[in-house]
Tab-separated table of C-alpha atoms and ligand atoms in Angstrom:
chain	number	residue	atom	x	y	z
A	730	MET	CA	-158.416	37.837	66.111
A	731	LYS	CA	-160.656	38.314	63.123
A	732	ASN	CA	-162.261	41.769	63.138
A	733	ILE	CA	-159.662	44.505	63.163
A	734	LEU	CA	-160.385	48.231	63.485
A	735	ILE	CA	-157.754	50.416	61.826
A	736	THR	CA	-158.148	54.132	62.570
A	737	GLY	CA	-156.707	56.695	60.157
A	738	GLY	CA	-156.585	54.101	57.392
A	739	ALA	CA	-157.146	56.686	54.654
A	740	GLY	CA	-153.985	58.587	55.605
A	741	PHE	CA	-150.399	58.036	54.538
A	742	ILE	CA	-149.193	55.212	56.802
A	743	GLY	CA	-152.704	53.951	57.548
A	744	SER	CA	-153.436	53.260	53.877
A	745	HIS	CA	-150.293	51.121	53.581
A	746	VAL	CA	-151.277	49.210	56.741
A	747	VAL	CA	-154.839	48.665	55.472
A	748	ARG	CA	-153.560	47.414	52.095
A	749	LEU	CA	-151.104	45.003	53.718
A	750	MET	CA	-153.688	43.594	56.150
A	751	VAL	CA	-156.508	43.292	53.587
A	752	ASN	CA	-154.249	41.456	51.115
A	753	LYS	CA	-152.404	39.305	53.649
A	754	TYR	CA	-155.350	38.217	55.813
A	755	PRO	CA	-158.357	37.347	53.644
A	756	ASP	CA	-160.082	35.769	56.664
A	757	TYR	CA	-159.948	38.997	58.715
A	758	LYS	CA	-162.493	41.765	58.435
A	759	ILE	CA	-160.541	45.024	58.209
A	760	VAL	CA	-162.613	48.032	59.266
A	761	ASN	CA	-161.113	51.390	58.351
A	762	LEU	CA	-162.450	54.236	60.522
A	763	ASP	CA	-161.401	57.634	59.209
A	764	LEU	CA	-162.838	61.145	59.378
A	765	LEU	CA	-161.334	62.031	55.989
A	766	THR	CA	-159.746	65.262	57.173
A	767	TYR	CA	-157.543	67.128	54.697
A	768	ALA	CA	-154.991	64.308	55.213
A	769	GLY	CA	-157.371	61.407	54.606
A	770	ASN	CA	-157.916	60.297	51.040
A	771	LEU	CA	-159.858	57.250	49.884
A	772	GLU	CA	-157.989	57.389	46.561
A	773	ASN	CA	-155.106	55.865	48.537
A	774	LEU	CA	-157.136	52.643	48.794
A	775	LYS	CA	-158.639	52.346	45.300
A	776	ASP	CA	-156.909	49.009	44.658
A	777	ILE	CA	-158.447	47.256	47.671
A	778	GLU	CA	-161.724	49.107	48.295
A	779	LYS	CA	-163.854	46.414	46.638
A	780	LYS	CA	-162.337	43.473	48.536
A	781	SER	CA	-164.902	41.523	50.536
A	782	ASN	CA	-162.836	41.671	53.752
A	783	TYR	CA	-162.657	45.501	53.743
A	784	VAL	CA	-165.154	47.980	55.192
A	785	PHE	CA	-164.920	51.770	55.438
A	786	GLU	CA	-166.616	53.728	58.240
A	787	LYS	CA	-166.460	57.522	57.985
A	788	GLY	CA	-166.451	59.238	61.369
A	789	ASP	CA	-164.577	60.981	64.158
A	790	ILE	CA	-162.575	59.079	66.783
A	791	CYS	CA	-163.668	61.783	69.251
A	792	ASP	CA	-167.351	60.821	68.811
A	793	ALA	CA	-167.874	58.285	71.609
A	794	ASP	CA	-171.307	57.024	70.477
A	795	PHE	CA	-170.128	56.525	66.921
A	796	VAL	CA	-166.919	54.753	67.964
A	797	LEU	CA	-168.776	52.372	70.287
A	798	SER	CA	-171.321	51.655	67.537
A	799	VAL	CA	-168.471	50.644	65.206
A	800	PHE	CA	-167.109	48.218	67.841
A	801	GLU	CA	-170.573	46.691	68.253
A	802	LYS	CA	-171.502	46.583	64.567
A	803	HIS	CA	-168.265	44.872	63.522
A	804	GLN	CA	-167.543	42.936	66.733
A	805	ILE	CA	-164.056	44.385	66.923
A	806	ASP	CA	-161.352	42.134	68.445
A	807	GLY	CA	-158.288	44.279	67.813
A	808	VAL	CA	-157.451	47.939	67.165
A	809	ILE	CA	-154.553	49.460	65.250
A	810	HIS	CA	-154.788	53.150	66.070
A	811	LEU	CA	-153.138	55.510	63.586
A	812	ALA	CA	-155.676	58.356	63.307
A	813	ALA	CA	-154.034	61.592	64.360
A	814	GLU	CA	-153.210	65.129	63.447
A	815	SER	CA	-149.667	64.471	62.265
A	816	HIS	CA	-147.963	67.638	61.010
A	817	VAL	CA	-145.660	69.487	63.429
A	818	ASP	CA	-146.024	72.872	61.676
A	819	ARG	CA	-149.814	72.722	61.937
A	820	SER	CA	-149.483	71.897	65.649
A	821	ILE	CA	-147.545	75.129	66.089
A	822	SER	CA	-150.194	77.252	64.379
A	823	ASN	CA	-153.223	75.320	65.730
A	824	PRO	CA	-152.423	73.162	68.786
A	825	MET	CA	-156.041	72.611	69.850
A	826	SER	CA	-157.002	70.160	67.092
A	827	PHE	CA	-153.975	68.049	68.140
A	828	ILE	CA	-155.177	67.942	71.741
A	829	GLN	CA	-158.641	66.972	70.595
A	830	THR	CA	-157.807	64.245	68.076
A	831	ASN	CA	-154.559	62.859	69.459
A	832	ILE	CA	-155.408	62.892	73.169
A	833	VAL	CA	-159.204	62.963	73.512
A	834	GLY	CA	-159.697	60.736	70.452
A	835	THR	CA	-157.315	58.111	71.842
A	836	VAL	CA	-159.141	58.040	75.183
A	837	VAL	CA	-162.505	57.745	73.416
A	838	LEU	CA	-161.164	54.697	71.559
A	839	LEU	CA	-159.727	53.170	74.751
A	840	ASN	CA	-163.062	53.666	76.519
A	841	ALA	CA	-165.005	52.088	73.664
A	842	ALA	CA	-162.653	49.084	73.628
A	843	ARG	CA	-162.973	48.694	77.394
A	844	LYS	CA	-166.739	48.981	77.318
A	845	TYR	CA	-167.165	46.584	74.393
A	846	TRP	CA	-164.576	44.026	75.538
A	847	GLY	CA	-165.710	44.036	79.180
A	848	GLU	CA	-163.681	42.534	82.032
A	849	ASN	CA	-162.194	39.586	80.173
A	850	MET	CA	-159.937	41.037	77.503
A	851	THR	CA	-158.033	37.818	76.774
A	852	GLY	CA	-157.190	37.620	73.080
A	853	LYS	CA	-157.954	41.297	72.482
A	854	ARG	CA	-155.363	43.900	71.522
A	855	PHE	CA	-155.186	47.705	71.404
A	856	TYR	CA	-152.168	48.768	69.337
A	857	HIS	CA	-151.258	52.447	69.526
A	858	ILE	CA	-149.007	53.874	66.793
A	859	SER	CA	-146.699	56.612	67.999
A	860	THR	CA	-143.616	58.544	67.028
A	861	ASP	CA	-139.959	58.971	67.955
A	862	GLU	CA	-140.666	62.674	68.559
A	863	VAL	CA	-141.991	61.881	72.067
A	864	TYR	CA	-138.378	61.314	73.183
A	865	GLY	CA	-137.366	64.892	72.387
A	866	SER	CA	-134.229	65.890	70.522
A	867	LEU	CA	-130.792	64.251	70.393
A	868	GLY	CA	-127.402	65.931	70.165
A	869	GLU	CA	-124.823	64.672	67.685
A	870	GLU	CA	-124.577	61.253	69.341
A	871	GLY	CA	-126.785	58.528	70.777
A	872	PHE	CA	-130.105	56.914	69.892
A	873	PHE	CA	-133.613	56.747	71.303
A	874	THR	CA	-134.346	53.402	72.967
A	875	GLU	CA	-137.596	52.210	74.528
A	876	THR	CA	-136.339	53.371	77.941
A	877	THR	CA	-135.368	56.907	76.894
A	878	SER	CA	-137.273	59.427	79.027
A	879	TYR	CA	-140.082	61.293	77.346
A	880	ASP	CA	-139.254	64.919	76.516
A	881	PRO	CA	-141.731	66.125	73.859
A	882	ARG	CA	-141.063	69.639	72.645
A	883	SER	CA	-143.780	70.519	70.116
A	884	PRO	CA	-147.553	70.544	70.587
A	885	TYR	CA	-147.667	67.578	68.188
A	886	SER	CA	-145.132	65.471	70.075
A	887	ALA	CA	-146.608	66.501	73.440
A	888	SER	CA	-150.041	65.338	72.269
A	889	LYS	CA	-148.587	62.017	71.061
A	890	ALA	CA	-146.641	61.591	74.333
A	891	SER	CA	-149.818	62.239	76.261
A	892	SER	CA	-151.718	59.594	74.278
A	893	ASP	CA	-148.864	57.092	74.833
A	894	HIS	CA	-149.108	57.693	78.602
A	895	LEU	CA	-152.871	57.215	78.545
A	896	VAL	CA	-152.565	53.935	76.640
A	897	ARG	CA	-150.026	52.696	79.215
A	898	ALA	CA	-152.294	53.885	82.029
A	899	TYR	CA	-155.186	51.787	80.636
A	900	ASN	CA	-152.832	48.806	80.566
A	901	HIS	CA	-151.728	49.342	84.141
A	902	THR	CA	-155.069	50.351	85.652
A	903	PHE	CA	-157.590	48.330	83.649
A	904	HIS	CA	-155.334	45.517	82.376
A	905	MET	CA	-156.109	46.433	78.809
A	906	PRO	CA	-153.863	44.399	76.479
A	907	VAL	CA	-151.995	47.184	74.728
A	908	VAL	CA	-148.872	47.482	72.660
A	909	ILE	CA	-147.164	50.684	71.468
A	910	SER	CA	-144.607	51.420	68.783
A	911	ASN	CA	-142.633	54.606	68.202
A	912	CYS	CA	-141.358	55.045	64.675
A	913	SER	CA	-138.985	57.460	62.976
A	914	ASN	CA	-139.815	59.591	59.889
A	915	ASN	CA	-141.615	57.677	57.151
A	916	TYR	CA	-141.363	58.386	53.429
A	917	GLY	CA	-142.979	56.832	50.385
A	918	PRO	CA	-146.030	57.006	48.111
A	919	ASN	CA	-149.263	58.667	49.314
A	920	GLN	CA	-147.683	61.059	51.814
A	921	PHE	CA	-149.502	64.383	51.978
A	922	PRO	CA	-147.355	67.105	50.364
A	923	GLU	CA	-147.129	69.235	53.513
A	924	LYS	CA	-144.292	66.942	54.678
A	925	LEU	CA	-140.705	67.603	53.588
A	926	LEU	CA	-140.126	65.002	50.860
A	927	PRO	CA	-143.400	65.186	48.886
A	928	LEU	CA	-143.437	68.977	49.265
A	929	ALA	CA	-139.916	69.187	47.844
A	930	ILE	CA	-140.685	66.723	45.021
A	931	ASN	CA	-143.741	68.744	44.015
A	932	ASN	CA	-141.911	72.068	44.146
A	933	ILE	CA	-138.905	70.787	42.222
A	934	LYS	CA	-141.205	69.339	39.587
A	935	ASN	CA	-142.901	72.735	39.213
A	936	MET	CA	-139.640	74.760	39.402
A	937	LYS	CA	-140.821	76.412	42.638
A	938	PRO	CA	-138.532	77.346	45.580
A	939	VAL	CA	-137.747	74.401	47.881
A	940	PRO	CA	-138.035	75.716	51.457
A	941	VAL	CA	-135.346	74.436	53.840
A	942	TYR	CA	-135.875	75.496	57.446
A	943	GLY	CA	-132.976	77.237	59.212
A	944	LYS	CA	-129.610	76.017	57.974
A	945	GLY	CA	-130.908	72.591	56.905
A	946	GLU	CA	-128.763	70.949	59.591
A	947	ASN	CA	-131.539	69.082	61.402
A	948	ILE	CA	-131.287	65.312	61.156
A	949	ARG	CA	-134.076	62.769	60.645
A	950	ASP	CA	-133.976	58.949	60.452
A	951	TRP	CA	-135.947	57.845	57.362
A	952	LEU	CA	-137.866	54.585	56.941
A	953	TYR	CA	-139.799	53.421	53.859
A	954	VAL	CA	-143.493	53.388	54.726
A	955	VAL	CA	-144.052	49.769	53.622
A	956	ASP	CA	-141.322	48.649	56.030
A	957	HIS	CA	-143.204	50.480	58.806
A	958	ALA	CA	-146.454	48.749	57.761
A	959	LYS	CA	-144.683	45.363	57.939
A	960	ALA	CA	-143.347	46.166	61.408
A	961	ILE	CA	-146.874	47.111	62.505
A	962	ASP	CA	-148.226	43.772	61.228
A	963	LEU	CA	-145.459	41.932	63.103
A	964	ILE	CA	-145.950	43.822	66.369
A	965	PHE	CA	-149.730	43.517	66.174
A	966	HIS	CA	-149.462	39.724	65.908
A	967	LYS	CA	-146.289	38.931	67.869
A	968	GLY	CA	-145.674	41.863	70.237
A	969	ILE	CA	-145.936	41.274	73.977
A	970	ASP	CA	-148.780	42.929	75.905
A	971	GLY	CA	-147.685	46.100	77.681
A	972	GLU	CA	-144.470	46.419	75.664
A	973	THR	CA	-143.145	49.258	73.542
A	974	TYR	CA	-141.134	48.761	70.348
A	975	ASN	CA	-139.048	51.384	68.580
A	976	ILE	CA	-139.019	51.223	64.771
A	977	GLY	CA	-136.402	52.936	62.606
A	978	GLY	CA	-134.214	52.528	59.564
A	979	ARG	CA	-130.750	53.471	60.934
A	980	ASN	CA	-130.836	55.919	58.084
A	981	GLU	CA	-129.975	59.407	59.270
A	982	TRP	CA	-129.883	62.340	56.895
A	983	LYS	CA	-129.234	66.009	57.414
A	984	ASN	CA	-132.166	67.793	55.740
A	985	ILE	CA	-129.931	69.697	53.331
A	986	ASP	CA	-128.045	66.550	52.271
A	987	LEU	CA	-131.335	64.756	51.700
A	988	ILE	CA	-132.689	67.610	49.588
A	989	MET	CA	-129.442	67.752	47.568
A	990	LEU	CA	-129.755	64.011	46.858
A	991	LEU	CA	-133.394	64.463	45.897
A	992	CYS	CA	-132.451	67.300	43.527
A	993	LYS	CA	-129.870	65.054	41.852
A	994	ILE	CA	-132.469	62.297	41.324
A	995	MET	CA	-135.008	64.822	40.025
A	996	ASP	CA	-132.467	66.289	37.565
A	997	GLU	CA	-131.877	62.788	36.202
A	998	LYS	CA	-135.574	61.855	36.068
A	999	LEU	CA	-136.674	65.111	34.459
A	1000	GLY	CA	-133.718	65.366	32.049
A	1001	ARG	CA	-132.501	68.623	33.597
A	1002	THR	CA	-128.913	69.850	33.594
A	1003	PRO	CA	-127.127	68.829	36.821
A	1004	GLY	CA	-127.689	71.515	39.474
A	1005	GLU	CA	-130.882	72.935	37.963
A	1006	SER	CA	-133.158	71.498	40.673
A	1007	ALA	CA	-130.690	72.392	43.469
A	1008	SER	CA	-130.839	76.041	42.356
A	1009	LEU	CA	-134.394	76.047	43.764
A	1010	ILE	CA	-133.216	75.417	47.357
A	1011	THR	CA	-134.221	78.382	49.501
A	1012	TYR	CA	-133.351	78.748	53.175
A	1013	VAL	CA	-136.359	80.035	55.103
A	1014	LYS	CA	-137.159	80.980	58.703
A	1015	ASP	CA	-136.618	78.043	61.037
A	1016	ARG	CA	-139.474	76.040	62.557
A	1017	ALA	CA	-140.181	77.239	66.116
A	1018	GLY	CA	-138.599	74.840	68.631
A	1019	HIS	CA	-137.133	72.764	65.768
A	1020	ASP	CA	-135.765	69.475	67.166
A	1021	LEU	CA	-132.161	68.957	66.032
A	1022	ARG	CA	-131.899	65.214	65.622
A	1023	TYR	CA	-133.992	62.046	65.864
A	1024	ALA	CA	-132.409	58.576	65.625
A	1025	ILE	CA	-133.972	55.277	66.614
A	1026	ASP	CA	-132.348	52.191	68.078
A	1027	ALA	CA	-134.596	49.350	66.845
A	1028	THR	CA	-132.532	46.542	68.419
A	1029	LYS	CA	-135.403	45.312	70.608
A	1030	LEU	CA	-137.714	44.838	67.627
A	1031	GLN	CA	-134.933	43.146	65.660
A	1032	ASP	CA	-133.791	40.824	68.454
A	1033	ASN	CA	-137.160	39.959	70.005
A	1034	LEU	CA	-139.420	39.815	66.943
A	1035	GLY	CA	-136.916	39.355	64.092
A	1036	TRP	CA	-137.828	42.555	62.238
A	1037	LYS	CA	-135.557	44.211	59.726
A	1038	HIS	CA	-136.276	46.761	57.049
A	1039	ASP	CA	-136.322	45.460	53.473
A	1040	VAL	CA	-136.029	48.611	51.376
A	1041	MET	CA	-132.676	50.350	51.101
A	1042	PHE	CA	-132.864	54.145	51.023
A	1043	ALA	CA	-131.606	54.655	47.446
A	1044	GLU	CA	-134.250	52.234	46.172
A	1045	GLY	CA	-137.016	53.673	48.357
A	1046	LEU	CA	-136.299	57.258	47.402
A	1047	GLU	CA	-136.194	56.368	43.720
A	1048	LYS	CA	-139.537	54.533	44.013
A	1049	THR	CA	-141.035	57.472	45.874
A	1050	VAL	CA	-139.967	60.052	43.282
A	1051	THR	CA	-141.234	57.817	40.469
A	1052	TRP	CA	-144.579	57.364	42.240
A	1053	TYR	CA	-145.133	61.124	42.618
A	1054	LEU	CA	-144.133	61.798	39.006
A	1055	GLU	CA	-146.458	59.053	37.750
A	1056	ASN	CA	-149.372	60.063	39.984
A	1057	SER	CA	-149.778	63.715	39.097
A	1058	GLU	CA	-153.577	63.336	39.253
A	1059	TRP	CA	-153.381	62.142	42.896
A	1060	LEU	CA	-151.143	65.095	43.661
A	1061	ALA	CA	-153.395	67.572	41.846
A	1062	ASN	CA	-156.427	66.293	43.776
A	1063	VAL	CA	-154.825	66.594	47.206
A	1064	LEU	CA	-153.342	69.993	46.332
A	1065	SER	CA	-156.775	71.386	45.522
A	1066	GLY	CA	-159.057	72.410	48.383
A	1067	ASP	CA	-157.533	74.006	51.466
A	1068	TYR	CA	-153.909	73.192	50.688
A	1069	ALA	CA	-153.257	76.448	48.798
A	1070	LYS	CA	-154.405	78.455	51.838
A	1071	TYR	CA	-152.156	76.424	54.153
A	1072	TYR	CA	-149.164	76.861	51.811
A	1073	GLU	CA	-149.726	80.604	51.630
A	1074	GLN	CA	-149.837	80.915	55.445
A	1075	GLN	CA	-146.887	78.600	56.073
A	1076	TYR	CA	-144.463	79.727	53.379
A	1077	ILE	CA	-145.487	83.041	51.818
A	1078	GLN	CA	-146.868	85.220	54.611
A	1079	ARG	CA	-144.353	84.502	57.372
B	1460	NAD	P1	-151.704	61.374	58.117
B	1460	NAD	O1	-151.888	62.784	58.580
B	1460	NAD	O2	-151.259	61.107	56.731
B	1460	NAD	O3	-153.079	60.565	58.311
B	1460	NAD	C1	-153.881	60.713	59.445
B	1460	NAD	C2	-155.243	60.078	59.141
B	1460	NAD	O4	-156.056	60.203	60.318
B	1460	NAD	C3	-155.994	60.753	58.002
B	1460	NAD	O5	-156.553	59.779	57.142
B	1460	NAD	C4	-157.089	61.535	58.709
B	1460	NAD	O6	-158.272	61.686	57.928
B	1460	NAD	C5	-157.341	60.670	59.931
B	1460	NAD	N1	-157.911	61.439	61.040
B	1460	NAD	C6	-157.456	62.614	61.556
B	1460	NAD	N2	-158.255	63.030	62.556
B	1460	NAD	C7	-159.217	62.078	62.700
B	1460	NAD	C8	-160.320	61.917	63.579
B	1460	NAD	N3	-160.600	62.850	64.505
B	1460	NAD	N4	-161.087	60.816	63.465
B	1460	NAD	C9	-160.809	59.877	62.525
B	1460	NAD	N5	-159.793	59.969	61.656
B	1460	NAD	C10	-159.009	61.070	61.737
B	1460	NAD	O7	-150.724	60.716	59.187
B	1460	NAD	P2	-149.567	59.627	58.984
B	1460	NAD	O8	-148.322	60.318	58.622
B	1460	NAD	O9	-150.077	58.528	58.144
B	1460	NAD	O10	-149.412	59.131	60.501
B	1460	NAD	C11	-150.229	58.076	61.001
B	1460	NAD	C12	-149.856	57.815	62.450
B	1460	NAD	O11	-148.494	57.454	62.541
B	1460	NAD	C13	-150.031	59.020	63.369
B	1460	NAD	O12	-150.513	58.576	64.609
B	1460	NAD	C14	-148.624	59.584	63.519
B	1460	NAD	O13	-148.463	60.250	64.756
B	1460	NAD	C15	-147.807	58.313	63.441
B	1460	NAD	N6	-146.432	58.465	62.917
B	1460	NAD	C16	-146.198	59.093	61.722
B	1460	NAD	C17	-144.901	59.172	61.220
B	1460	NAD	C18	-144.596	59.847	59.892
B	1460	NAD	O14	-143.418	59.988	59.537
B	1460	NAD	N7	-145.580	60.217	59.101
B	1460	NAD	C19	-143.843	58.618	61.953
B	1460	NAD	C20	-144.119	58.007	63.175
B	1460	NAD	C21	-145.420	57.911	63.639
B	1461	TDX	O1	-140.845	72.771	54.156
B	1461	TDX	C1	-140.167	72.135	54.999
B	1461	TDX	N1	-138.831	72.424	55.147
B	1461	TDX	C2	-138.035	71.814	56.051
B	1461	TDX	O2	-136.840	72.103	56.148
B	1461	TDX	C3	-140.740	71.103	55.834
B	1461	TDX	C4	-142.183	70.732	55.709
B	1461	TDX	C5	-139.905	70.475	56.736
B	1461	TDX	N2	-138.600	70.821	56.861
B	1461	TDX	C6	-137.750	70.110	57.843
B	1461	TDX	C7	-138.327	69.981	59.242
B	1461	TDX	C8	-137.778	68.654	59.706
B	1461	TDX	O3	-136.485	68.826	60.253
B	1461	TDX	O4	-137.628	68.767	57.353
B	1461	TDX	C9	-137.674	67.807	58.441
B	1461	TDX	C10	-138.848	66.883	58.218
B	1461	TDX	O5	-140.020	67.644	58.398
B	1461	TDX	P1	-141.484	66.984	58.321
B	1461	TDX	O6	-141.625	66.277	57.017
B	1461	TDX	O7	-142.469	68.054	58.661
B	1461	TDX	O8	-141.408	65.843	59.446
B	1461	TDX	P2	-141.075	65.921	61.019
B	1461	TDX	O9	-141.345	67.258	61.571
B	1461	TDX	O10	-139.691	65.361	61.207
B	1461	TDX	O11	-142.185	64.879	61.593
B	1461	TDX	C11	-142.453	63.651	60.870
B	1461	TDX	O12	-141.830	62.559	61.487
B	1461	TDX	C12	-142.359	62.071	62.699
B	1461	TDX	C13	-143.964	63.415	60.769
B	1461	TDX	O13	-144.579	64.544	60.181
B	1461	TDX	C14	-144.574	63.094	62.095
B	1461	TDX	O14	-145.962	62.786	61.954
B	1461	TDX	C15	-143.860	61.901	62.659
B	1461	TDX	O15	-144.351	61.635	63.936
């Protein structure tokens, strides 16, 4: 496969996948299709944007004519589909855009691939990137495996579950060569500061309250974004058609413990007295339908494809904090625009 379409490549995870693929495969053409919504940012790709094997196409995955034209123009052989509305809180206040982008957009892409590839899809691949949230919420014990029943509980996770089902349906019905992965929470550079870690880093830096939903007892399984990008590269090249792979770091943290650790690191980095950053922690109204715990069992990916994560959490978190402190211009740029309005609605008015 030579001409690869990556959707959502200007977003958080997508930009790390684009960078990895552009640098690692100089003989591939990497086409990044992104609408540049509030979450898409071409600044994330400054270091590779001039490479000869990289092309950017601005447009909407829901626009069938445009998507098909991109397949034809670049003779696309493989798709890595990351474009999505990705923030759970926004899916609670505005579910419709999640239905449109995550469900309709995925079907538009599948249709374009089917139309362009025709009957003989040998050597082609449609790789759909999904989330652990489709499996629902765990109690204190157990892990999500690839055979765990779907039980999505937010508009976001329901829209992702729906797109996963549609991708599988195209495999079953039309023999489209697909592969799916479901990953746990990612963290790292370039994450939009609506998500817990970059939001907390930014607020701590500016001595603003750090909002912790409910009692802070919800648990997430954190993976460094570059390790996710490496898993995506591996699955794209070595995964078996029709299979699903779970990706996770075996790195569970209660939200409040994670924020306490972050505060400790920030105190050290900013030369504050111990406890100064933690004094900003503020318990706020819980997220509606807040899932208690996510935890991934990635044994299949480890045993079948030899994946393991490289970055230990202490190192990854330290790198992440350093990146945000050193990239205040990036942060200032993404915080301008509509973000202030969103923050006001999400944290001040409710
Ligand atoms: P993100 O919100 O940072 O980026 C999404 C990108 O998609 C943006 O660049 C945006 O401009 C683009 N986009 C949105 N709507 C579009 C449309 N209609 N047409 C074209 N482009 C559009 O998201 P992320 O956190 O990088 O997540 C990427 C993918 O990985 C998503 O599918 C998400 O469900 C999945 N995922 C994310 C995580 C996580 O922790 N962030 C974990 C598991 C899976
Ligand atoms: O201000 C906050 N306070 C807070 O306590 C925010 C933004 C979040 N939280 C809590 C909610 C969650 O329990 O922190 C946890 C993490 O929240 P998010 O960063 O919003 O991530 P989450 O809801 O777990 O979903 C993420 O992981 C799976 C991504 O946003 C999804 O795209 C991905 O599919």
